[in-house]
Amino acid sequence: MNKKSSISDEKLCELMEIVEKRYGKVPYIIEKMKNNPKLLESKINYDEAVVDDYKHIDSKTAELISIAVVSALGCEHCIEFHIEAAKKMGISEEQIMTAVLIAGSLSNAAVLSKSTRALQKVNNILKYDENSLSCPECNISGTK
């Protein structure tokens, strides 16, 4: 038994098998988390509940979503890991590229939306007249 947790070595092995079965191998971060079995168990149980227990989408769709999200987040190791897992599941390169392109398109839209709204907000703040500091969009009001 690990001193940091009441999780037995047998339970730890069982948890690692769940992950290996899902992805075909154990991700780096899960390997690192073995030193904190209580946290590892929580993570794996949560992931298992989300990925395996919710049957609203199939595992291939979940993997394509994973690829899109980690692509948008820019986690290089995660991208490689999930692409490899997808290929082992029989997901085609075209499907993977579609997920990546969707992630790129939405990431681009998010950048444009955030930035153009910030520009508009700053422009609205700077448009106040000489006698007023009012900006209804920013809830700023007052006079000079």
C-alpha positions as protocol buffer text, in pm:
chain_id: "A"
residue {
  index: 1
  type: MET
  ca { x: 0 y: 0 z: 0 }
}
residue {
  index: 2
  type: ASN
  ca { x: 118 y: 348 z: -79 }
}
residue {
  index: 3
  type: LYS
  ca { x: 178 y: 568 z: 226 }
}
residue {
  index: 4
  type: LYS
  ca { x: 10 y: 866 z: 55 }
}
residue {
  index: 5
  type: SER
  ca { x: -319 y: 686 z: 5 }
}
residue {
  index: 6
  type: SER
  ca { x: -524 y: 390 z: 109 }
}
residue {
  index: 7
  type: ILE
  ca { x: -523 y: 263 z: -250 }
}
residue {
  index: 8
  type: SER
  ca { x: -372 y: -81 z: -281 }
}
residue {
  index: 9
  type: ASP
  ca { x: -114 y: -171 z: -542 }
}
residue {
  index: 10
  type: GLU
  ca { x: -378 y: -401 z: -692 }
}
residue {
  index: 11
  type: LYS
  ca { x: -624 y: -109 z: -725 }
}
residue {
  index: 12
  type: LEU
  ca { x: -348 y: 107 z: -876 }
}
residue {
  index: 13
  type: CYS
  ca { x: -279 y: -162 z: -1139 }
}
residue {
  index: 14
  type: GLU
  ca { x: -653 y: -187 z: -1209 }
}
residue {
  index: 15
  type: LEU
  ca { x: -673 y: 188 z: -1266 }
}
residue {
  index: 16
  type: MET
  ca { x: -377 y: 183 z: -1502 }
}
residue {
  index: 17
  type: GLU
  ca { x: -538 y: -103 z: -1698 }
}
residue {
  index: 18
  type: ILE
  ca { x: -854 y: 107 z: -1743 }
}
residue {
  index: 19
  type: VAL
  ca { x: -648 y: 385 z: -1897 }
}
residue {
  index: 20
  type: GLU
  ca { x: -440 y: 152 z: -2113 }
}
residue {
  index: 21
  type: LYS
  ca { x: -755 y: -17 z: -2241 }
}
residue {
  index: 22
  type: ARG
  ca { x: -909 y: 319 z: -2333 }
}
residue {
  index: 23
  type: TYR
  ca { x: -606 y: 466 z: -2514 }
}
residue {
  index: 24
  type: GLY
  ca { x: -385 y: 170 z: -2600 }
}
residue {
  index: 25
  type: LYS
  ca { x: -114 y: 302 z: -2369 }
}
residue {
  index: 26
  type: VAL
  ca { x: -81 y: 504 z: -2050 }
}
residue {
  index: 27
  type: PRO
  ca { x: -35 y: 879 z: -2101 }
}
residue {
  index: 28
  type: TYR
  ca { x: 270 y: 1046 z: -1951 }
}
residue {
  index: 29
  type: ILE
  ca { x: 69 y: 1254 z: -1706 }
}
residue {
  index: 30
  type: ILE
  ca { x: -109 y: 946 z: -1570 }
}
residue {
  index: 31
  type: GLU
  ca { x: 229 y: 776 z: -1520 }
}
residue {
  index: 32
  type: LYS
  ca { x: 347 y: 1083 z: -1326 }
}
residue {
  index: 33
  type: MET
  ca { x: 32 y: 1079 z: -1114 }
}
residue {
  index: 34
  type: LYS
  ca { x: 108 y: 727 z: -987 }
}
residue {
  index: 35
  type: ASN
  ca { x: 303 y: 898 z: -709 }
}
residue {
  index: 36
  type: ASN
  ca { x: -24 y: 1041 z: -581 }
}
residue {
  index: 37
  type: PRO
  ca { x: -266 y: 746 z: -606 }
}
residue {
  index: 38
  type: LYS
  ca { x: -557 y: 928 z: -443 }
}
residue {
  index: 39
  type: LEU
  ca { x: -540 y: 1203 z: -704 }
}
residue {
  index: 40
  type: LEU
  ca { x: -484 y: 947 z: -980 }
}
residue {
  index: 41
  type: GLU
  ca { x: -790 y: 748 z: -873 }
}
residue {
  index: 42
  type: SER
  ca { x: -1000 y: 1064 z: -871 }
}
residue {
  index: 43
  type: LYS
  ca { x: -879 y: 1164 z: -1219 }
}
residue {
  index: 44
  type: ILE
  ca { x: -933 y: 820 z: -1370 }
}
residue {
  index: 45
  type: ASN
  ca { x: -1275 y: 781 z: -1210 }
}
residue {
  index: 46
  type: TYR
  ca { x: -1382 y: 1121 z: -1340 }
}
residue {
  index: 47
  type: ASP
  ca { x: -1248 y: 1051 z: -1689 }
}
residue {
  index: 48
  type: GLU
  ca { x: -1412 y: 709 z: -1689 }
}
residue {
  index: 49
  type: ALA
  ca { x: -1746 y: 859 z: -1586 }
}
residue {
  index: 50
  type: VAL
  ca { x: -1727 y: 1121 z: -1862 }
}
residue {
  index: 51
  type: VAL
  ca { x: -1589 y: 903 z: -2141 }
}
residue {
  index: 52
  type: ASP
  ca { x: -1722 y: 557 z: -2061 }
}
residue {
  index: 53
  type: ASP
  ca { x: -2038 y: 608 z: -1857 }
}
residue {
  index: 54
  type: TYR
  ca { x: -2201 y: 877 z: -2068 }
}
residue {
  index: 55
  type: LYS
  ca { x: -2326 y: 694 z: -2374 }
}
residue {
  index: 56
  type: HIS
  ca { x: -2452 y: 999 z: -2558 }
}
residue {
  index: 57
  type: ILE
  ca { x: -2161 y: 989 z: -2804 }
}
residue {
  index: 58
  type: ASP
  ca { x: -1945 y: 703 z: -2919 }
}
residue {
  index: 59
  type: SER
  ca { x: -1578 y: 664 z: -2825 }
}
residue {
  index: 60
  type: LYS
  ca { x: -1451 y: 769 z: -3169 }
}
residue {
  index: 61
  type: THR
  ca { x: -1645 y: 1094 z: -3152 }
}
residue {
  index: 62
  type: ALA
  ca { x: -1508 y: 1152 z: -2801 }
}
residue {
  index: 63
  type: GLU
  ca { x: -1156 y: 1098 z: -2933 }
}
residue {
  index: 64
  type: LEU
  ca { x: -1212 y: 1342 z: -3220 }
}
residue {
  index: 65
  type: ILE
  ca { x: -1338 y: 1598 z: -2968 }
}
residue {
  index: 66
  type: SER
  ca { x: -1025 y: 1534 z: -2763 }
}
residue {
  index: 67
  type: ILE
  ca { x: -808 y: 1597 z: -3068 }
}
residue {
  index: 68
  type: ALA
  ca { x: -992 y: 1920 z: -3145 }
}
residue {
  index: 69
  type: VAL
  ca { x: -964 y: 2049 z: -2787 }
}
residue {
  index: 70
  type: VAL
  ca { x: -596 y: 1969 z: -2737 }
}
residue {
  index: 71
  type: SER
  ca { x: -524 y: 2115 z: -3080 }
}
residue {
  index: 72
  type: ALA
  ca { x: -698 y: 2438 z: -2984 }
}
residue {
  index: 73
  type: LEU
  ca { x: -512 y: 2442 z: -2652 }
}
residue {
  index: 74
  type: GLY
  ca { x: -183 y: 2377 z: -2829 }
}
residue {
  index: 75
  type: CYS
  ca { x: -66 y: 2088 z: -2611 }
}
residue {
  index: 76
  type: GLU
  ca { x: 184 y: 1921 z: -2842 }
}
residue {
  index: 77
  type: HIS
  ca { x: 223 y: 1602 z: -2638 }
}
residue {
  index: 78
  type: CYS
  ca { x: -153 y: 1568 z: -2595 }
}
residue {
  index: 79
  type: ILE
  ca { x: -211 y: 1619 z: -2967 }
}
residue {
  index: 80
  type: GLU
  ca { x: 34 y: 1341 z: -3054 }
}
residue {
  index: 81
  type: PHE
  ca { x: -109 y: 1111 z: -2788 }
}
residue {
  index: 82
  type: HIS
  ca { x: -470 y: 1156 z: -2900 }
}
residue {
  index: 83
  type: ILE
  ca { x: -387 y: 1125 z: -3270 }
}
residue {
  index: 84
  type: GLU
  ca { x: -210 y: 798 z: -3195 }
}
residue {
  index: 85
  type: ALA
  ca { x: -507 y: 678 z: -2989 }
}
residue {
  index: 86
  type: ALA
  ca { x: -744 y: 777 z: -3271 }
}
residue {
  index: 87
  type: LYS
  ca { x: -542 y: 587 z: -3530 }
}
residue {
  index: 88
  type: LYS
  ca { x: -549 y: 277 z: -3308 }
}
residue {
  index: 89
  type: MET
  ca { x: -929 y: 312 z: -3294 }
}
residue {
  index: 90
  type: GLY
  ca { x: -945 y: 313 z: -3673 }
}
residue {
  index: 91
  type: ILE
  ca { x: -1019 y: 683 z: -3711 }
}
residue {
  index: 92
  type: SER
  ca { x: -910 y: 800 z: -4054 }
}
residue {
  index: 93
  type: GLU
  ca { x: -660 y: 1074 z: -4122 }
}
residue {
  index: 94
  type: GLU
  ca { x: -936 y: 1270 z: -4296 }
}
residue {
  index: 95
  type: GLN
  ca { x: -1151 y: 1257 z: -3981 }
}
residue {
  index: 96
  type: ILE
  ca { x: -855 y: 1364 z: -3766 }
}
residue {
  index: 97
  type: MET
  ca { x: -775 y: 1652 z: -4001 }
}
residue {
  index: 98
  type: THR
  ca { x: -1139 y: 1761 z: -3996 }
}
residue {
  index: 99
  type: ALA
  ca { x: -1128 y: 1777 z: -3615 }
}
residue {
  index: 100
  type: VAL
  ca { x: -803 y: 1977 z: -3629 }
}
residue {
  index: 101
  type: LEU
  ca { x: -942 y: 2214 z: -3892 }
}
residue {
  index: 102
  type: ILE
  ca { x: -1260 y: 2270 z: -3691 }
}
residue {
  index: 103
  type: ALA
  ca { x: -1044 y: 2346 z: -3384 }
}
residue {
  index: 104
  type: GLY
  ca { x: -838 y: 2589 z: -3589 }
}
residue {
  index: 105
  type: SER
  ca { x: -1143 y: 2760 z: -3730 }
}
residue {
  index: 106
  type: LEU
  ca { x: -1305 y: 2802 z: -3388 }
}
residue {
  index: 107
  type: SER
  ca { x: -978 y: 2915 z: -3230 }
}
residue {
  index: 108
  type: ASN
  ca { x: -942 y: 3173 z: -3505 }
}
residue {
  index: 109
  type: ALA
  ca { x: -1300 y: 3292 z: -3451 }
}
residue {
  index: 110
  type: ALA
  ca { x: -1241 y: 3317 z: -3076 }
}
residue {
  index: 111
  type: VAL
  ca { x: -928 y: 3531 z: -3129 }
}
residue {
  index: 112
  type: LEU
  ca { x: -1110 y: 3757 z: -3372 }
}
residue {
  index: 113
  type: SER
  ca { x: -1418 y: 3788 z: -3153 }
}
residue {
  index: 114
  type: LYS
  ca { x: -1225 y: 3866 z: -2835 }
}
residue {
  index: 115
  type: SER
  ca { x: -988 y: 4108 z: -3000 }
}
residue {
  index: 116
  type: THR
  ca { x: -1243 y: 4298 z: -3207 }
}
residue {
  index: 117
  type: ARG
  ca { x: -1474 y: 4331 z: -2905 }
}
residue {
  index: 118
  type: ALA
  ca { x: -1182 y: 4461 z: -2697 }
}
residue {
  index: 119
  type: LEU
  ca { x: -1099 y: 4709 z: -2973 }
}
residue {
  index: 120
  type: GLN
  ca { x: -1461 y: 4823 z: -2985 }
}
residue {
  index: 121
  type: LYS
  ca { x: -1471 y: 4859 z: -2605 }
}
residue {
  index: 122
  type: VAL
  ca { x: -1151 y: 5066 z: -2598 }
}
residue {
  index: 123
  type: ASN
  ca { x: -1278 y: 5281 z: -2886 }
}
residue {
  index: 124
  type: ASN
  ca { x: -1605 y: 5341 z: -2699 }
}
residue {
  index: 125
  type: ILE
  ca { x: -1415 y: 5444 z: -2385 }
}
residue {
  index: 126
  type: LEU
  ca { x: -1196 y: 5682 z: -2585 }
}
residue {
  index: 127
  type: LYS
  ca { x: -1498 y: 5843 z: -2757 }
}
residue {
  index: 128
  type: TYR
  ca { x: -1624 y: 6023 z: -2446 }
}
residue {
  index: 129
  type: ASP
  ca { x: -1663 y: 6398 z: -2488 }
}
residue {
  index: 130
  type: GLU
  ca { x: -1450 y: 6655 z: -2306 }
}
residue {
  index: 131
  type: ASN
  ca { x: -1709 y: 6715 z: -2033 }
}
residue {
  index: 132
  type: SER
  ca { x: -1809 y: 6356 z: -1969 }
}
residue {
  index: 133
  type: LEU
  ca { x: -1644 y: 6029 z: -1878 }
}
residue {
  index: 134
  type: SER
  ca { x: -1959 y: 5831 z: -1955 }
}
residue {
  index: 135
  type: CYS
  ca { x: -1938 y: 5497 z: -2128 }
}
residue {
  index: 136
  type: PRO
  ca { x: -2260 y: 5297 z: -2100 }
}
residue {
  index: 137
  type: GLU
  ca { x: -2091 y: 4977 z: -2221 }
}
residue {
  index: 138
  type: CYS
  ca { x: -1834 y: 4995 z: -1940 }
}
residue {
  index: 139
  type: ASN
  ca { x: -2065 y: 5140 z: -1672 }
}
residue {
  index: 140
  type: ILE
  ca { x: -1834 y: 5438 z: -1638 }
}
residue {
  index: 141
  type: SER
  ca { x: -1994 y: 5773 z: -1569 }
}
residue {
  index: 142
  type: GLY
  ca { x: -1893 y: 6108 z: -1439 }
}
residue {
  index: 143
  type: THR
  ca { x: -1775 y: 6448 z: -1546 }
}
residue {
  index: 144
  type: LYS
  ca { x: -1437 y: 6611 z: -1571 }
}
